[in-house]
mmCIF file of N, CA, C and O in Angstrom:
data_model
loop_
_atom_site.group_PDB
_atom_site.id
_atom_site.type_symbol
_atom_site.label_atom_id
_atom_site.label_comp_id
_atom_site.label_asym_id
_atom_site.label_seq_id
_atom_site.Cartn_x
_atom_site.Cartn_y
_atom_site.Cartn_z
ATOM 1 N N MET A 1 123.850 82.639 102.402
ATOM 2 C CA MET A 1 124.738 83.613 101.850
ATOM 3 C C MET A 1 123.409 84.525 101.483
ATOM 4 O O MET A 1 122.271 84.032 101.329
ATOM 5 N N CYS A 2 123.486 85.951 101.875
ATOM 6 C CA CYS A 2 122.252 86.668 101.909
ATOM 7 C C CYS A 2 122.905 88.357 101.035
ATOM 8 O O CYS A 2 123.833 88.655 101.566
ATOM 9 N N ASN A 3 122.329 88.455 100.013
ATOM 10 C CA ASN A 3 122.703 89.753 99.536
ATOM 11 C C ASN A 3 121.211 90.545 99.346
ATOM 12 O O ASN A 3 120.116 90.008 99.030
ATOM 13 N N LYS A 4 121.471 91.651 99.462
ATOM 14 C CA LYS A 4 120.369 92.897 99.873
ATOM 15 C C LYS A 4 120.775 93.889 98.684
ATOM 16 O O LYS A 4 121.818 94.378 98.482
ATOM 17 N N ALA A 5 119.508 94.359 97.938
ATOM 18 C CA ALA A 5 119.736 95.269 97.045
ATOM 19 C C ALA A 5 118.408 96.152 97.094
ATOM 20 O O ALA A 5 117.330 95.554 97.790
ATOM 21 N N THR A 6 118.717 97.585 96.890
ATOM 22 C CA THR A 6 117.427 98.484 96.973
ATOM 23 C C THR A 6 116.779 98.692 95.600
ATOM 24 O O THR A 6 115.834 98.976 95.383
ATOM 25 N N GLN A 7 117.372 98.543 94.470
ATOM 26 C CA GLN A 7 117.324 98.878 93.152
ATOM 27 C C GLN A 7 116.563 97.391 92.513
ATOM 28 O O GLN A 7 117.201 96.681 92.474
ATOM 29 N N ILE A 8 115.413 97.696 91.739
ATOM 30 C CA ILE A 8 114.892 96.481 91.500
ATOM 31 C C ILE A 8 115.868 96.125 89.945
ATOM 32 O O ILE A 8 115.797 94.858 89.915
ATOM 33 N N HIS A 9 116.416 96.992 89.446
ATOM 34 C CA HIS A 9 117.400 96.459 88.402
ATOM 35 C C HIS A 9 118.339 95.501 88.935
ATOM 36 O O HIS A 9 118.817 94.293 88.134
ATOM 37 N N THR A 10 119.112 96.122 90.220
ATOM 38 C CA THR A 10 120.149 95.211 90.769
ATOM 39 C C THR A 10 119.495 93.666 91.194
ATOM 40 O O THR A 10 119.979 92.732 91.020
ATOM 41 N N VAL A 11 118.564 93.742 91.679
ATOM 42 C CA VAL A 11 117.593 92.731 92.365
ATOM 43 C C VAL A 11 117.833 91.787 91.056
ATOM 44 O O VAL A 11 117.553 90.605 91.187
ATOM 45 N N ALA A 12 116.995 92.260 89.801
ATOM 46 C CA ALA A 12 116.732 91.408 88.630
ATOM 47 C C ALA A 12 117.972 90.955 88.286
ATOM 48 O O ALA A 12 118.420 89.683 87.828
ATOM 49 N N GLY A 13 118.966 91.818 88.547
ATOM 50 C CA GLY A 13 120.646 91.112 87.723
ATOM 51 C C GLY A 13 121.035 90.072 88.725
ATOM 52 O O GLY A 13 121.708 89.198 88.203
ATOM 53 N N LEU A 14 120.849 90.338 89.710
ATOM 54 C CA LEU A 14 121.516 89.207 90.858
ATOM 55 C C LEU A 14 120.491 87.983 90.499
ATOM 56 O O LEU A 14 121.081 86.640 90.312
ATOM 57 N N VAL A 15 119.423 87.976 90.309
ATOM 58 C CA VAL A 15 118.461 86.775 89.577
ATOM 59 C C VAL A 15 119.012 86.146 88.524
ATOM 60 O O VAL A 15 119.018 84.821 88.715
ATOM 61 N N GLY A 16 119.360 86.933 87.702
ATOM 62 C CA GLY A 16 119.780 86.483 86.362
ATOM 63 C C GLY A 16 121.064 85.983 86.467
ATOM 64 O O GLY A 16 121.498 85.246 85.245
ATOM 65 N N ALA A 17 121.989 86.583 87.292
ATOM 66 C CA ALA A 17 123.371 85.766 87.261
ATOM 67 C C ALA A 17 123.019 84.447 88.379
ATOM 68 O O ALA A 17 124.277 83.925 88.471
ATOM 69 N N GLY A 18 121.939 84.210 88.644
ATOM 70 C CA GLY A 18 121.871 82.757 89.163
ATOM 71 C C GLY A 18 122.154 83.038 90.754
ATOM 72 O O GLY A 18 122.397 81.770 91.711
ATOM 73 N N ILE A 19 122.345 84.103 91.124
ATOM 74 C CA ILE A 19 122.566 84.382 92.713
ATOM 75 C C ILE A 19 121.161 84.111 93.547
ATOM 76 O O ILE A 19 121.132 84.311 94.631
ATOM 77 N N GLY A 20 120.124 84.065 93.116
ATOM 78 C CA GLY A 20 118.924 83.904 93.923
ATOM 79 C C GLY A 20 117.641 83.994 93.173
ATOM 80 O O GLY A 20 117.481 83.941 91.921
ATOM 81 N N LEU A 21 116.796 84.143 94.205
ATOM 82 C CA LEU A 21 115.150 84.393 93.633
ATOM 83 C C LEU A 21 114.791 85.577 94.521
ATOM 84 O O LEU A 21 115.234 86.149 95.507
ATOM 85 N N ALA A 22 113.741 86.222 93.924
ATOM 86 C CA ALA A 22 113.475 87.385 94.562
ATOM 87 C C ALA A 22 111.784 87.576 94.504
ATOM 88 O O ALA A 22 111.498 87.528 93.496
ATOM 89 N N ILE A 23 111.196 88.551 95.315
ATOM 90 C CA ILE A 23 109.906 89.203 94.811
ATOM 91 C C ILE A 23 110.182 90.503 94.669
ATOM 92 O O ILE A 23 110.765 91.238 95.311
ATOM 93 N N ILE A 24 109.595 91.058 93.561
ATOM 94 C CA ILE A 24 110.033 92.336 93.033
ATOM 95 C C ILE A 24 108.567 92.567 92.470
ATOM 96 O O ILE A 24 107.849 92.064 92.301
ATOM 97 N N PRO A 25 108.627 94.232 92.307
ATOM 98 C CA PRO A 25 107.322 94.471 91.557
ATOM 99 C C PRO A 25 107.174 94.306 90.090
ATOM 100 O O PRO A 25 108.185 94.173 89.300
ATOM 101 N N GLY A 26 105.969 94.380 89.643
ATOM 102 C CA GLY A 26 105.907 93.916 88.312
ATOM 103 C C GLY A 26 106.539 94.623 87.033
ATOM 104 O O GLY A 26 106.331 94.277 85.849
ATOM 105 N N THR A 27 106.942 95.974 87.883
ATOM 106 C CA THR A 27 107.350 97.076 86.929
ATOM 107 C C THR A 27 108.835 96.302 86.339
ATOM 108 O O THR A 27 109.217 97.003 85.476
ATOM 109 N N ALA A 28 109.017 95.384 86.670
ATOM 110 C CA ALA A 28 110.275 94.805 86.354
ATOM 111 C C ALA A 28 110.406 94.218 85.091
ATOM 112 O O ALA A 28 111.021 94.089 84.468
ATOM 113 N N ARG A 29 109.090 93.849 84.896
ATOM 114 C CA ARG A 29 108.986 93.565 83.495
ATOM 115 C C ARG A 29 109.519 94.147 82.374
ATOM 116 O O ARG A 29 110.015 94.127 80.980
ATOM 117 N N ASN A 30 109.272 95.447 82.329
ATOM 118 C CA ASN A 30 109.764 96.469 81.886
ATOM 119 C C ASN A 30 111.536 96.137 81.377
ATOM 120 O O ASN A 30 111.996 96.982 80.571
ATOM 121 N N LEU A 31 112.000 96.287 82.387
ATOM 122 C CA LEU A 31 113.487 96.054 82.106
ATOM 123 C C LEU A 31 113.978 94.730 81.507
ATOM 124 O O LEU A 31 115.095 94.473 80.997
ATOM 125 N N GLN A 32 113.035 93.795 81.541
ATOM 126 C CA GLN A 32 113.205 92.567 80.506
ATOM 127 C C GLN A 32 114.620 92.127 80.944
ATOM 128 O O GLN A 32 115.528 91.601 79.845
ATOM 129 N N PRO A 33 114.470 91.865 82.028
ATOM 130 C CA PRO A 33 115.984 90.946 82.565
ATOM 131 C C PRO A 33 116.377 89.581 81.734
ATOM 132 O O PRO A 33 115.204 88.638 81.917
ATOM 133 N N ARG A 34 117.424 89.557 81.461
ATOM 134 C CA ARG A 34 117.772 88.365 80.721
ATOM 135 C C ARG A 34 117.823 87.224 81.483
ATOM 136 O O ARG A 34 118.424 87.185 82.638
ATOM 137 N N GLY A 35 117.102 86.025 81.124
ATOM 138 C CA GLY A 35 117.094 84.557 81.659
ATOM 139 C C GLY A 35 116.245 84.563 82.906
ATOM 140 O O GLY A 35 116.519 83.667 83.603
ATOM 141 N N VAL A 36 115.242 85.536 83.214
ATOM 142 C CA VAL A 36 114.762 85.914 84.370
ATOM 143 C C VAL A 36 113.272 85.498 84.107
ATOM 144 O O VAL A 36 112.752 85.976 82.911
ATOM 145 N N HIS A 37 112.653 84.616 84.754
ATOM 146 C CA HIS A 37 111.371 84.082 84.196
ATOM 147 C C HIS A 37 110.550 84.911 85.471
ATOM 148 O O HIS A 37 110.861 84.610 86.626
ATOM 149 N N LEU A 38 109.460 85.792 85.151
ATOM 150 C CA LEU A 38 108.576 86.105 86.387
ATOM 151 C C LEU A 38 107.400 85.543 86.064
ATOM 152 O O LEU A 38 106.751 85.532 85.030
ATOM 153 N N LEU A 39 107.008 85.318 87.270
ATOM 154 C CA LEU A 39 105.380 84.846 87.245
ATOM 155 C C LEU A 39 104.573 85.949 88.096
ATOM 156 O O LEU A 39 105.175 86.559 89.031
ATOM 157 N N GLU A 40 103.460 86.244 87.956
ATOM 158 C CA GLU A 40 102.779 86.915 88.736
ATOM 159 C C GLU A 40 102.127 86.481 89.745
ATOM 160 O O GLU A 40 101.657 85.347 89.742
ATOM 161 N N ILE A 41 102.154 87.449 90.699
ATOM 162 C CA ILE A 41 101.373 86.720 92.413
ATOM 163 C C ILE A 41 99.831 87.145 91.770
ATOM 164 O O ILE A 41 99.374 88.520 92.354
ATOM 165 N N VAL A 42 98.895 86.319 92.018
ATOM 166 C CA VAL A 42 97.429 86.445 91.637
ATOM 167 C C VAL A 42 96.503 86.913 93.279
ATOM 168 O O VAL A 42 95.748 87.345 92.712
ATOM 169 N N ASP A 43 97.203 86.537 94.265
ATOM 170 C CA ASP A 43 96.410 86.960 95.170
ATOM 171 C C ASP A 43 96.503 88.591 95.330
ATOM 172 O O ASP A 43 97.589 89.095 95.221
ATOM 173 N N ALA A 44 95.130 89.004 95.286
ATOM 174 C CA ALA A 44 95.234 90.450 95.881
ATOM 175 C C ALA A 44 95.965 91.094 97.014
ATOM 176 O O ALA A 44 95.877 90.745 97.900
ATOM 177 N N PRO A 45 96.900 92.014 96.721
ATOM 178 C CA PRO A 45 97.799 92.653 97.693
ATOM 179 C C PRO A 45 97.178 93.806 98.178
ATOM 180 O O PRO A 45 95.891 94.221 97.581
ATOM 181 N N GLU A 46 97.393 93.860 99.408
ATOM 182 C CA GLU A 46 96.424 94.841 100.198
ATOM 183 C C GLU A 46 97.125 96.188 99.588
ATOM 184 O O GLU A 46 98.175 96.684 99.023
ATOM 185 N N PRO A 47 96.286 97.578 100.050
ATOM 186 C CA PRO A 47 96.401 98.904 99.168
ATOM 187 C C PRO A 47 97.763 99.364 99.871
ATOM 188 O O PRO A 47 98.050 99.179 100.998
ATOM 189 N N VAL A 48 98.192 100.075 98.822
ATOM 190 C CA VAL A 48 99.609 100.794 99.363
ATOM 191 C C VAL A 48 99.145 101.967 99.718
ATOM 192 O O VAL A 48 98.608 102.981 98.874
ATOM 193 N N HIS A 49 99.298 102.775 100.927
ATOM 194 C CA HIS A 49 98.849 103.852 101.151
ATOM 195 C C HIS A 49 100.369 104.954 101.026
ATOM 196 O O HIS A 49 101.558 104.754 101.095
ATOM 197 N N VAL A 50 100.142 105.976 99.816
ATOM 198 C CA VAL A 50 101.244 106.617 100.067
ATOM 199 C C VAL A 50 100.649 108.155 100.242
ATOM 200 O O VAL A 50 99.688 108.629 99.867
ATOM 201 N N ALA A 51 101.614 108.855 100.430
ATOM 202 C CA ALA A 51 101.525 110.182 100.651
ATOM 203 C C ALA A 51 102.241 111.202 99.799
ATOM 204 O O ALA A 51 103.707 110.886 99.418
ATOM 205 N N LEU A 52 101.844 112.308 99.736
ATOM 206 C CA LEU A 52 102.814 113.422 98.895
ATOM 207 C C LEU A 52 102.864 114.598 99.895
ATOM 208 O O LEU A 52 101.992 115.144 100.277
ATOM 209 N N GLY A 53 103.991 114.673 100.279
ATOM 210 C CA GLY A 53 104.852 116.165 101.172
ATOM 211 C C GLY A 53 105.051 117.277 100.401
ATOM 212 O O GLY A 53 106.122 117.001 99.597
ATOM 213 N N TRP A 54 104.993 118.420 100.594
ATOM 214 C CA TRP A 54 105.862 119.499 100.867
ATOM 215 C C TRP A 54 105.890 120.432 101.541
ATOM 216 O O TRP A 54 105.123 120.555 102.278
ATOM 217 N N LEU A 55 107.140 121.342 101.455
ATOM 218 C CA LEU A 55 107.086 122.239 102.642
ATOM 219 C C LEU A 55 105.879 123.588 102.241
ATOM 220 O O LEU A 55 105.637 123.793 101.047
ATOM 221 N N ARG A 56 105.063 123.723 103.169
ATOM 222 C CA ARG A 56 104.184 124.980 102.905
ATOM 223 C C ARG A 56 105.021 126.626 102.398
ATOM 224 O O ARG A 56 104.298 127.102 101.294
ATOM 225 N N SER A 57 106.200 126.752 102.644
ATOM 226 C CA SER A 57 107.019 127.900 102.303
ATOM 227 C C SER A 57 106.923 127.474 100.982
ATOM 228 O O SER A 57 107.338 128.782 100.095
ATOM 229 N N LYS A 58 106.776 126.559 100.073
ATOM 230 C CA LYS A 58 107.524 126.225 98.767
ATOM 231 C C LYS A 58 105.851 125.981 97.975
ATOM 232 O O LYS A 58 106.213 125.633 96.527
ATOM 233 N N GLU A 59 104.812 126.121 98.860
ATOM 234 C CA GLU A 59 103.401 125.627 98.190
ATOM 235 C C GLU A 59 103.014 126.287 96.954
ATOM 236 O O GLU A 59 102.474 125.892 95.811
ATOM 237 N N ASP A 60 103.383 127.886 96.730
ATOM 238 C CA ASP A 60 103.347 128.495 95.667
ATOM 239 C C ASP A 60 104.255 128.321 94.270
ATOM 240 O O ASP A 60 104.210 128.847 93.284
ATOM 241 N N MET A 61 105.333 127.443 94.591
ATOM 242 C CA MET A 61 106.177 127.359 93.495
ATOM 243 C C MET A 61 105.556 126.838 92.382
ATOM 244 O O MET A 61 105.138 125.944 92.689
ATOM 245 N N PRO A 62 105.809 127.242 90.902
ATOM 246 C CA PRO A 62 105.299 126.662 89.889
ATOM 247 C C PRO A 62 105.278 124.996 89.872
ATOM 248 O O PRO A 62 104.714 124.369 89.731
ATOM 249 N N ALA A 63 106.965 124.501 90.058
ATOM 250 C CA ALA A 63 107.374 123.418 90.242
ATOM 251 C C ALA A 63 106.701 122.557 91.263
ATOM 252 O O ALA A 63 106.041 121.478 90.834
ATOM 253 N N VAL A 64 106.091 122.969 92.475
ATOM 254 C CA VAL A 64 105.789 121.904 93.516
ATOM 255 C C VAL A 64 103.908 122.292 92.489
ATOM 256 O O VAL A 64 103.503 121.019 93.182
ATOM 257 N N ARG A 65 103.387 122.942 92.110
ATOM 258 C CA ARG A 65 102.113 123.111 92.142
ATOM 259 C C ARG A 65 101.901 122.354 90.747
ATOM 260 O O ARG A 65 100.890 121.209 90.944
ATOM 261 N N SER A 66 102.934 121.926 90.011
ATOM 262 C CA SER A 66 102.522 121.237 88.699
ATOM 263 C C SER A 66 102.842 119.753 89.010
ATOM 264 O O SER A 66 102.183 119.315 88.611
ATOM 265 N N PHE A 67 103.858 119.478 89.998
ATOM 266 C CA PHE A 67 104.207 117.975 90.423
ATOM 267 C C PHE A 67 102.832 117.729 91.217
ATOM 268 O O PHE A 67 102.777 116.378 91.119
ATOM 269 N N ARG A 68 102.430 118.604 92.195
ATOM 270 C CA ARG A 68 101.410 118.292 92.970
ATOM 271 C C ARG A 68 99.955 117.864 92.090
ATOM 272 O O ARG A 68 99.413 116.788 92.300
ATOM 273 N N GLN A 69 99.764 118.588 91.074
ATOM 274 C CA GLN A 69 98.320 118.339 90.186
ATOM 275 C C GLN A 69 98.974 116.893 89.272
ATOM 276 O O GLN A 69 97.952 116.265 89.227
ATOM 277 N N VAL A 70 99.859 116.823 88.899
ATOM 278 C CA VAL A 70 100.277 115.652 87.873
ATOM 279 C C VAL A 70 100.325 114.544 88.718
ATOM 280 O O VAL A 70 99.641 113.442 88.378
ATOM 281 N N THR A 71 100.756 114.975 90.033
ATOM 282 C CA THR A 71 100.694 113.132 90.677
ATOM 283 C C THR A 71 99.179 112.813 91.388
ATOM 284 O O THR A 71 98.943 111.868 91.270
ATOM 285 N N LEU A 72 98.655 114.128 91.519
ATOM 286 C CA LEU A 72 97.040 113.435 91.935
ATOM 287 C C LEU A 72 96.327 113.020 90.559
ATOM 288 O O LEU A 72 95.574 112.182 91.174
ATOM 289 N N LEU A 73 96.697 113.469 89.499
ATOM 290 C CA LEU A 73 95.820 113.147 88.308
ATOM 291 C C LEU A 73 96.140 111.907 88.235
ATOM 292 O O LEU A 73 95.308 110.774 87.937
ATOM 293 N N VAL A 74 97.486 111.256 88.146
ATOM 294 C CA VAL A 74 98.020 109.759 88.269
ATOM 295 C C VAL A 74 97.407 109.077 89.152
ATOM 296 O O VAL A 74 97.033 108.013 88.738
ATOM 297 N N ALA A 75 97.609 109.510 90.227
ATOM 298 C CA ALA A 75 97.073 108.730 91.284
ATOM 299 C C ALA A 75 95.470 108.399 91.189
ATOM 300 O O ALA A 75 95.129 107.188 91.306
ATOM 301 N N GLN A 76 94.592 109.346 90.838
ATOM 302 C CA GLN A 76 93.321 109.393 90.461
ATOM 303 C C GLN A 76 93.061 108.235 89.522
ATOM 304 O O GLN A 76 92.118 107.397 89.320
ATOM 305 N N GLN A 77 93.939 108.231 88.418
ATOM 306 C CA GLN A 77 93.669 107.396 87.074
ATOM 307 C C GLN A 77 93.974 106.206 87.233
ATOM 308 O O GLN A 77 93.447 104.935 87.070
ATOM 309 N N LEU A 78 95.346 105.740 88.111
ATOM 310 C CA LEU A 78 96.025 104.321 88.596
ATOM 311 C C LEU A 78 94.852 104.113 89.774
ATOM 312 O O LEU A 78 95.016 102.840 90.168
ATOM 313 N N GLY A 79 93.938 104.710 90.391
ATOM 314 C CA GLY A 79 93.547 104.129 91.742
ATOM 315 C C GLY A 79 92.212 103.197 91.212
ATOM 316 O O GLY A 79 91.880 102.305 92.035
ATOM 317 N N ALA A 80 91.433 103.492 90.135
ATOM 318 C CA ALA A 80 90.382 102.436 89.592
ATOM 319 C C ALA A 80 89.688 102.073 90.812
ATOM 320 O O ALA A 80 89.755 101.174 91.393
ATOM 321 N N GLY A 81 88.884 103.118 91.343
ATOM 322 C CA GLY A 81 87.753 102.855 92.478
ATOM 323 C C GLY A 81 87.999 103.454 93.692
ATOM 324 O O GLY A 81 87.359 103.432 94.497
ATOM 325 N N ARG A 82 89.538 103.662 93.952
ATOM 326 C CA ARG A 82 90.137 104.292 95.067
ATOM 327 C C ARG A 82 89.819 105.673 95.052
ATOM 328 O O ARG A 82 90.125 106.268 94.060
ATOM 329 N N ARG A 83 89.893 106.264 96.078
ATOM 330 C CA ARG A 83 89.832 107.823 96.121
ATOM 331 C C ARG A 83 90.976 108.375 96.943
ATOM 332 O O ARG A 83 92.044 107.690 97.934
ATOM 333 N N VAL A 84 91.251 109.407 96.233
ATOM 334 C CA VAL A 84 92.692 110.095 96.883
ATOM 335 C C VAL A 84 91.793 111.312 97.437
ATOM 336 O O VAL A 84 91.153 111.791 97.146
ATOM 337 N N THR A 85 92.296 111.450 98.789
ATOM 338 C CA THR A 85 91.804 112.785 99.777
ATOM 339 C C THR A 85 93.280 113.521 100.251
ATOM 340 O O THR A 85 94.204 112.796 100.239
ATOM 341 N N ARG A 86 92.687 114.484 100.546
ATOM 342 C CA ARG A 86 93.849 115.378 101.317
ATOM 343 C C ARG A 86 93.119 115.450 102.688
ATOM 344 O O ARG A 86 92.532 115.301 103.246
ATOM 345 N N ALA A 87 94.458 115.510 103.568
ATOM 346 C CA ALA A 87 94.562 115.603 104.862
ATOM 347 C C ALA A 87 95.713 116.558 105.136
ATOM 348 O O ALA A 87 96.991 116.320 105.248
ATOM 349 N N PRO A 88 95.503 117.724 105.801
ATOM 350 C CA PRO A 88 96.145 118.799 106.168
ATOM 351 C C PRO A 88 97.210 118.446 107.451
ATOM 352 O O PRO A 88 96.629 117.513 108.142
ATOM 353 N N ARG A 89 98.103 118.751 107.252
ATOM 354 C CA ARG A 89 99.381 118.346 108.406
ATOM 355 C C ARG A 89 100.102 120.025 108.821
ATOM 356 O O ARG A 89 100.339 120.575 108.142
ATOM 357 N N GLU A 90 99.921 119.734 110.137
ATOM 358 C CA GLU A 90 100.412 120.905 110.597
ATOM 359 C C GLU A 90 101.903 121.338 109.863
ATOM 360 O O GLU A 90 102.503 122.391 110.063
ATOM 361 N N ASP A 91 102.772 120.308 110.218
ATOM 362 C CA ASP A 91 104.152 120.847 109.749
ATOM 363 C C ASP A 91 105.129 120.306 108.596
ATOM 364 O O ASP A 91 105.558 120.668 108.010
ATOM 365 N N CYS A 92 104.005 120.219 107.398
ATOM 366 C CA CYS A 92 104.523 119.560 106.101
ATOM 367 C C CYS A 92 103.672 119.757 105.195
ATOM 368 O O CYS A 92 103.616 119.624 103.935
ATOM 369 N N GLY A 93 102.779 120.956 105.017
ATOM 370 C CA GLY A 93 101.580 121.144 104.288
ATOM 371 C C GLY A 93 100.690 120.001 104.077
ATOM 372 O O GLY A 93 100.567 119.336 104.815
ATOM 373 N N SER A 94 100.337 120.252 102.977
ATOM 374 C CA SER A 94 98.975 119.427 102.690
ATOM 375 C C SER A 94 99.567 118.040 102.347
ATOM 376 O O SER A 94 100.911 117.726 101.769
ATOM 377 N N VAL A 95 98.830 116.794 102.316
ATOM 378 C CA VAL A 95 99.322 115.463 102.215
ATOM 379 C C VAL A 95 97.895 114.998 101.315
ATOM 380 O O VAL A 95 96.841 114.923 101.445
ATOM 381 N N ALA A 96 98.264 114.264 100.122
ATOM 382 C CA ALA A 96 97.286 113.335 99.566
ATOM 383 C C ALA A 96 97.710 111.768 99.935
ATOM 384 O O ALA A 96 98.825 111.299 99.952
ATOM 385 N N ARG A 97 96.786 111.373 100.106
ATOM 386 C CA ARG A 97 96.812 109.874 100.242
ATOM 387 C C ARG A 97 95.513 109.143 99.914
ATOM 388 O O ARG A 97 94.606 109.386 99.373
ATOM 389 N N GLU A 98 95.848 107.676 99.522
ATOM 390 C CA GLU A 98 95.061 106.947 98.953
ATOM 391 C C GLU A 98 93.737 106.438 100.062
ATOM 392 O O GLU A 98 94.189 106.131 101.552
ATOM 393 N N ALA A 99 92.491 106.320 99.962
ATOM 394 C CA ALA A 99 91.634 105.862 101.166
ATOM 395 C C ALA A 99 91.438 104.615 100.820
ATOM 396 O O ALA A 99 91.344 103.874 99.761
ATOM 397 N N GLY A 100 91.377 104.126 102.084
ATOM 398 C CA GLY A 100 91.195 102.284 102.040
ATOM 399 C C GLY A 100 90.173 101.983 101.297
ATOM 400 O O GLY A 100 89.419 102.803 101.571
ATOM 401 N N ARG A 101 90.127 100.391 101.242
ATOM 402 C CA ARG A 101 88.763 99.962 100.488
ATOM 403 C C ARG A 101 87.519 99.825 101.431
ATOM 404 O O ARG A 101 87.508 100.129 102.651
#
């Protein structure tokens, strides 16, 4: 039997109901799933490359500018030694991405 779920809280709930086990992000600790024992995987994971995109035609909207600024700031703070770079894209505006180690 195989259950597939895309939401962290759903996966944690299935595990808590005794329906299986799962590898889930460490943020699941914030959910405090009842009866679920969480173990940290200590092997260093490969970096995750994330992109932020927006339509060029919406680039000057205050909400887009604010979201972009906050996202880049948080990415830099969480990066702990990694760089956040900007790469122009023809079809979707600018993109922020994490530079590899």
